[in-house]
Amino acid sequence: MSIKLSPSILAADYGALRESIKTVEDAGTDYLHIDVMDGGFVPNITVGPPVISCLRGDSGLVFDCHLMINDPDRHIDAFAGAGADIITVHAEAAPHLQRTLSYIRSLGKRAGVALNPATDIGCLKYVLDDLDMILIMTVNPGFGGQKFIPAMVGKVRDTKAMIGDRPIDIQVDGGVTLDNLKAITDAGANVIVAGSAVFRAGDPALAVRRFKGLV
Ligand code: DX5
Ligand code: ZN
């Protein structure tokens, strides 16, 4: 199975985002993970559509937008218009999930659902044909640099079994390092978010190549 790497700009220098993104793009990353926080669903506030559209013109990466926001339906059009390629909403924040996912797809975008560590994967059983990616949070959302929750390896395995042969990506996000990468991919994850382990590494380009198994 081929692995996609999605470095999270949450751990990058927000004053030098263009340069940071170019570094990981030149090093061969696949996606760019953009953490959107609203100060409501999670305590922090980060960036929104205007920043995404500024960055869009300079990058050919798949923009993987993780919306940690309440009532995401209000903002789907804005994120799609800003250049998001994947729009991931939290199941805990989107009560009309099937409608939200269908709407994202109707805009020609890939639809993702994120689940907090305590949320059962069973909530996705009846929307599996409406989504392109399941994001298993391996920390509680809101902050970078937290410790990976080991019980989430089993959750990834259970998710893989649940999706069967559907073409659904399994993404993991939070506390992922080169040390726990193998356990996570063996369990079935194929899209790997890494914030601190890439942008806080001494050499982010080398970290990308290591995650990709190139060195
Ligand atoms: C947490 C975010 C993550 C975070 C990951 O709420 O969704 O994407 O940036 O950062 P690390 O890899 O440092 O745990
Ligand atoms: Zn994220």
GROMACS .gro file of N, CA and C in nm, residues 75-147:
model
  219
   75HIS      N    1  -1.934   2.692   0.646
   75HIS     CA    2  -1.809   2.738   0.586
   75HIS      C    3  -1.756   2.651   0.471
   76ILE      N    4  -1.830   2.548   0.435
   76ILE     CA    5  -1.782   2.456   0.331
   76ILE      C    6  -1.756   2.531   0.200
   77ASP      N    7  -1.847   2.616   0.160
   77ASP     CA    8  -1.829   2.690   0.033
   77ASP      C    9  -1.700   2.773   0.037
   78ALA      N   10  -1.675   2.836   0.149
   78ALA     CA   11  -1.557   2.923   0.159
   78ALA      C   12  -1.427   2.841   0.149
   79PHE      N   13  -1.425   2.725   0.214
   79PHE     CA   14  -1.302   2.644   0.206
   79PHE      C   15  -1.285   2.585   0.066
   80ALA      N   16  -1.394   2.545   0.005
   80ALA     CA   17  -1.385   2.493  -0.132
   80ALA      C   18  -1.335   2.603  -0.225
   81GLY      N   19  -1.390   2.722  -0.211
   81GLY     CA   20  -1.352   2.834  -0.296
   81GLY      C   21  -1.208   2.877  -0.275
   82ALA      N   22  -1.156   2.857  -0.154
   82ALA     CA   23  -1.018   2.897  -0.124
   82ALA      C   24  -0.916   2.801  -0.180
   83GLY      N   25  -0.962   2.681  -0.222
   83GLY     CA   26  -0.868   2.587  -0.284
   83GLY      C   27  -0.841   2.460  -0.207
   84ALA      N   28  -0.925   2.429  -0.110
   84ALA     CA   29  -0.911   2.300  -0.041
   84ALA      C   30  -0.937   2.187  -0.140
   85ASP      N   31  -0.862   2.078  -0.128
   85ASP     CA   32  -0.888   1.960  -0.211
   85ASP      C   33  -0.963   1.853  -0.132
   86ILE      N   34  -0.925   1.841  -0.005
   86ILE     CA   35  -0.993   1.749   0.085
   86ILE      C   36  -1.053   1.835   0.196
   87ILE      N   37  -1.180   1.815   0.225
   87ILE     CA   38  -1.243   1.888   0.335
   87ILE      C   39  -1.290   1.784   0.436
   88THR      N   40  -1.229   1.790   0.554
   88THR     CA   41  -1.261   1.693   0.659
   88THR      C   42  -1.333   1.764   0.773
   89VAL      N   43  -1.449   1.712   0.808
   89VAL     CA   44  -1.527   1.768   0.919
   89VAL      C   45  -1.526   1.668   1.034
   90HIS      N   46  -1.550   1.717   1.154
   90HIS     CA   47  -1.560   1.627   1.269
   90HIS      C   48  -1.702   1.575   1.282
   91ALA      N   49  -1.715   1.444   1.302
   91ALA     CA   50  -1.848   1.385   1.321
   91ALA      C   51  -1.915   1.448   1.443
   92GLU      N   52  -1.834   1.484   1.543
   92GLU     CA   53  -1.890   1.539   1.667
   92GLU      C   54  -1.947   1.680   1.647
   93ALA      N   55  -1.909   1.744   1.537
   93ALA     CA   56  -1.948   1.884   1.514
   93ALA      C   57  -2.047   1.899   1.398
   94ALA      N   58  -2.081   1.788   1.333
   94ALA     CA   59  -2.164   1.794   1.212
   94ALA      C   60  -2.283   1.700   1.229
   95PRO      N   61  -2.394   1.750   1.284
   95PRO     CA   62  -2.507   1.660   1.315
   95PRO      C   63  -2.572   1.599   1.193
   96HIS      N   64  -2.565   1.668   1.078
   96HIS     CA   65  -2.628   1.615   0.957
   96HIS      C   66  -2.519   1.569   0.863
   97LEU      N   67  -2.445   1.469   0.912
   97LEU     CA   68  -2.319   1.431   0.848
   97LEU      C   69  -2.337   1.386   0.703
   98GLN      N   70  -2.440   1.308   0.676
   98GLN     CA   71  -2.457   1.258   0.539
   98GLN      C   72  -2.478   1.374   0.442
   99ARG      N   73  -2.555   1.471   0.486
   99ARG     CA   74  -2.579   1.588   0.401
   99ARG      C   75  -2.450   1.669   0.381
  100THR      N   76  -2.374   1.683   0.488
  100THR     CA   77  -2.249   1.759   0.480
  100THR      C   78  -2.152   1.693   0.382
  101LEU      N   79  -2.139   1.560   0.394
  101LEU     CA   80  -2.045   1.488   0.306
  101LEU      C   81  -2.090   1.496   0.160
  102SER      N   82  -2.219   1.479   0.138
  102SER     CA   83  -2.270   1.486   0.000
  102SER      C   84  -2.246   1.625  -0.057
  103TYR      N   85  -2.260   1.725   0.027
  103TYR     CA   86  -2.240   1.861  -0.022
  103TYR      C   87  -2.094   1.885  -0.060
  104ILE      N   88  -2.003   1.838   0.022
  104ILE     CA   89  -1.859   1.853  -0.008
  104ILE      C   90  -1.830   1.787  -0.143
  105ARG      N   91  -1.881   1.667  -0.162
  105ARG     CA   92  -1.857   1.598  -0.290
  105ARG      C   93  -1.922   1.670  -0.408
  106SER      N   94  -2.036   1.731  -0.383
  106SER     CA   95  -2.106   1.800  -0.493
  106SER      C   96  -2.024   1.919  -0.545
  107LEU      N   97  -1.930   1.966  -0.461
  107LEU     CA   98  -1.843   2.077  -0.502
  107LEU      C   99  -1.716   2.025  -0.570
  108GLY      N  100  -1.708   1.894  -0.589
  108GLY     CA  101  -1.591   1.834  -0.656
  108GLY      C  102  -1.474   1.814  -0.562
  109LYS      N  103  -1.499   1.815  -0.431
  109LYS     CA  104  -1.392   1.797  -0.332
  109LYS      C  105  -1.403   1.660  -0.268
  110ARG      N  106  -1.290   1.614  -0.212
  110ARG     CA  107  -1.294   1.487  -0.140
  110ARG      C  108  -1.347   1.512   0.002
  111ALA      N  109  -1.432   1.422   0.046
  111ALA     CA  110  -1.499   1.440   0.175
  111ALA      C  111  -1.438   1.349   0.281
  112GLY      N  112  -1.398   1.412   0.393
  112GLY     CA  113  -1.342   1.335   0.503
  112GLY      C  114  -1.421   1.355   0.631
  113VAL      N  115  -1.413   1.254   0.719
  113VAL     CA  116  -1.471   1.267   0.853
  113VAL      C  117  -1.364   1.237   0.955
  114ALA      N  118  -1.349   1.325   1.053
  114ALA     CA  119  -1.256   1.302   1.163
  114ALA      C  120  -1.332   1.255   1.286
  115LEU      N  121  -1.268   1.164   1.359
  115LEU     CA  122  -1.327   1.114   1.484
  115LEU      C  123  -1.231   1.139   1.599
  116ASN      N  124  -1.282   1.202   1.705
  116ASN     CA  125  -1.203   1.217   1.827
  116ASN      C  126  -1.170   1.079   1.884
  117PRO      N  127  -1.068   1.072   1.969
  117PRO     CA  128  -1.029   0.940   2.022
  117PRO      C  129  -1.145   0.862   2.087
  118ALA      N  130  -1.236   0.930   2.154
  118ALA     CA  131  -1.342   0.858   2.226
  118ALA      C  132  -1.462   0.825   2.138
  119THR      N  133  -1.464   0.872   2.014
  119THR     CA  134  -1.581   0.851   1.928
  119THR      C  135  -1.573   0.716   1.856
  120ASP      N  136  -1.681   0.641   1.865
  120ASP     CA  137  -1.685   0.508   1.806
  120ASP      C  138  -1.693   0.517   1.653
  121ILE      N  139  -1.621   0.429   1.585
  121ILE     CA  140  -1.625   0.427   1.438
  121ILE      C  141  -1.763   0.385   1.385
  122GLY      N  142  -1.843   0.326   1.471
  122GLY     CA  143  -1.977   0.282   1.429
  122GLY      C  144  -2.064   0.396   1.377
  123CYS      N  145  -2.033   0.519   1.417
  123CYS     CA  146  -2.114   0.633   1.370
  123CYS      C  147  -2.097   0.655   1.220
  124LEU      N  148  -2.001   0.585   1.158
  124LEU     CA  149  -1.979   0.602   1.013
  124LEU      C  150  -2.037   0.488   0.930
  125LYS      N  151  -2.092   0.389   1.000
  125LYS     CA  152  -2.136   0.267   0.931
  125LYS      C  153  -2.230   0.295   0.814
  126TYR      N  154  -2.318   0.391   0.829
  126TYR     CA  155  -2.418   0.415   0.725
  126TYR      C  156  -2.383   0.528   0.630
  127VAL      N  157  -2.260   0.581   0.644
  127VAL     CA  158  -2.218   0.686   0.548
  127VAL      C  159  -2.089   0.647   0.476
  128LEU      N  160  -2.055   0.519   0.481
  128LEU     CA  161  -1.928   0.477   0.421
  128LEU      C  162  -1.922   0.503   0.271
  129ASP      N  163  -2.037   0.501   0.206
  129ASP     CA  164  -2.035   0.527   0.062
  129ASP      C  165  -2.041   0.676   0.029
  130ASP      N  166  -2.044   0.758   0.132
  130ASP     CA  167  -2.051   0.903   0.112
  130ASP      C  168  -1.919   0.973   0.144
  131LEU      N  169  -1.818   0.896   0.181
  131LEU     CA  170  -1.693   0.962   0.222
  131LEU      C  171  -1.572   0.903   0.151
  132ASP      N  172  -1.465   0.984   0.146
  132ASP     CA  173  -1.342   0.943   0.078
  132ASP      C  174  -1.229   0.916   0.177
  133MET      N  175  -1.242   0.969   0.298
  133MET     CA  176  -1.134   0.952   0.395
  133MET      C  177  -1.190   0.954   0.538
  134ILE      N  178  -1.134   0.868   0.623
  134ILE     CA  179  -1.166   0.870   0.766
  134ILE      C  180  -1.039   0.911   0.839
  135LEU      N  181  -1.051   1.016   0.919
  135LEU     CA  182  -0.935   1.066   0.996
  135LEU      C  183  -0.950   1.016   1.140
  136ILE      N  184  -0.861   0.928   1.179
  136ILE     CA  185  -0.860   0.880   1.317
  136ILE      C  186  -0.768   0.972   1.397
  137MET      N  187  -0.828   1.050   1.487
  137MET     CA  188  -0.746   1.137   1.573
  137MET      C  189  -0.672   1.049   1.673
  138THR      N  190  -0.542   1.065   1.678
  138THR     CA  191  -0.461   0.984   1.769
  138THR      C  192  -0.413   1.067   1.889
  139VAL      N  193  -0.466   1.190   1.897
  139VAL     CA  194  -0.459   1.274   2.018
  139VAL      C  195  -0.595   1.344   2.023
  140ASN      N  196  -0.623   1.411   2.134
  140ASN     CA  197  -0.743   1.496   2.137
  140ASN      C  198  -0.713   1.624   2.060
  141PRO      N  199  -0.803   1.665   1.970
  141PRO     CA  200  -0.770   1.776   1.881
  141PRO      C  201  -0.755   1.909   1.956
  142GLY      N  202  -0.676   1.996   1.897
  142GLY     CA  203  -0.665   2.131   1.952
  142GLY      C  204  -0.522   2.181   1.964
  143PHE      N  205  -0.428   2.089   1.976
  143PHE     CA  206  -0.289   2.129   1.997
  143PHE      C  207  -0.196   2.035   1.923
  144GLY      N  208  -0.085   2.091   1.875
  144GLY     CA  209   0.021   2.007   1.821
  144GLY      C  210   0.111   1.959   1.934
  145GLY      N  211   0.199   1.866   1.900
  145GLY     CA  212   0.302   1.824   1.995
  145GLY      C  213   0.254   1.737   2.110
  146GLN      N  214   0.136   1.675   2.097
  146GLN     CA  215   0.088   1.588   2.205
  146GLN      C  216   0.136   1.444   2.182
  147LYS      N  217   0.115   1.362   2.286
  147LYS     CA  218   0.160   1.224   2.280
  147LYS      C  219   0.054   1.135   2.216
   0.00000   0.00000   0.00000
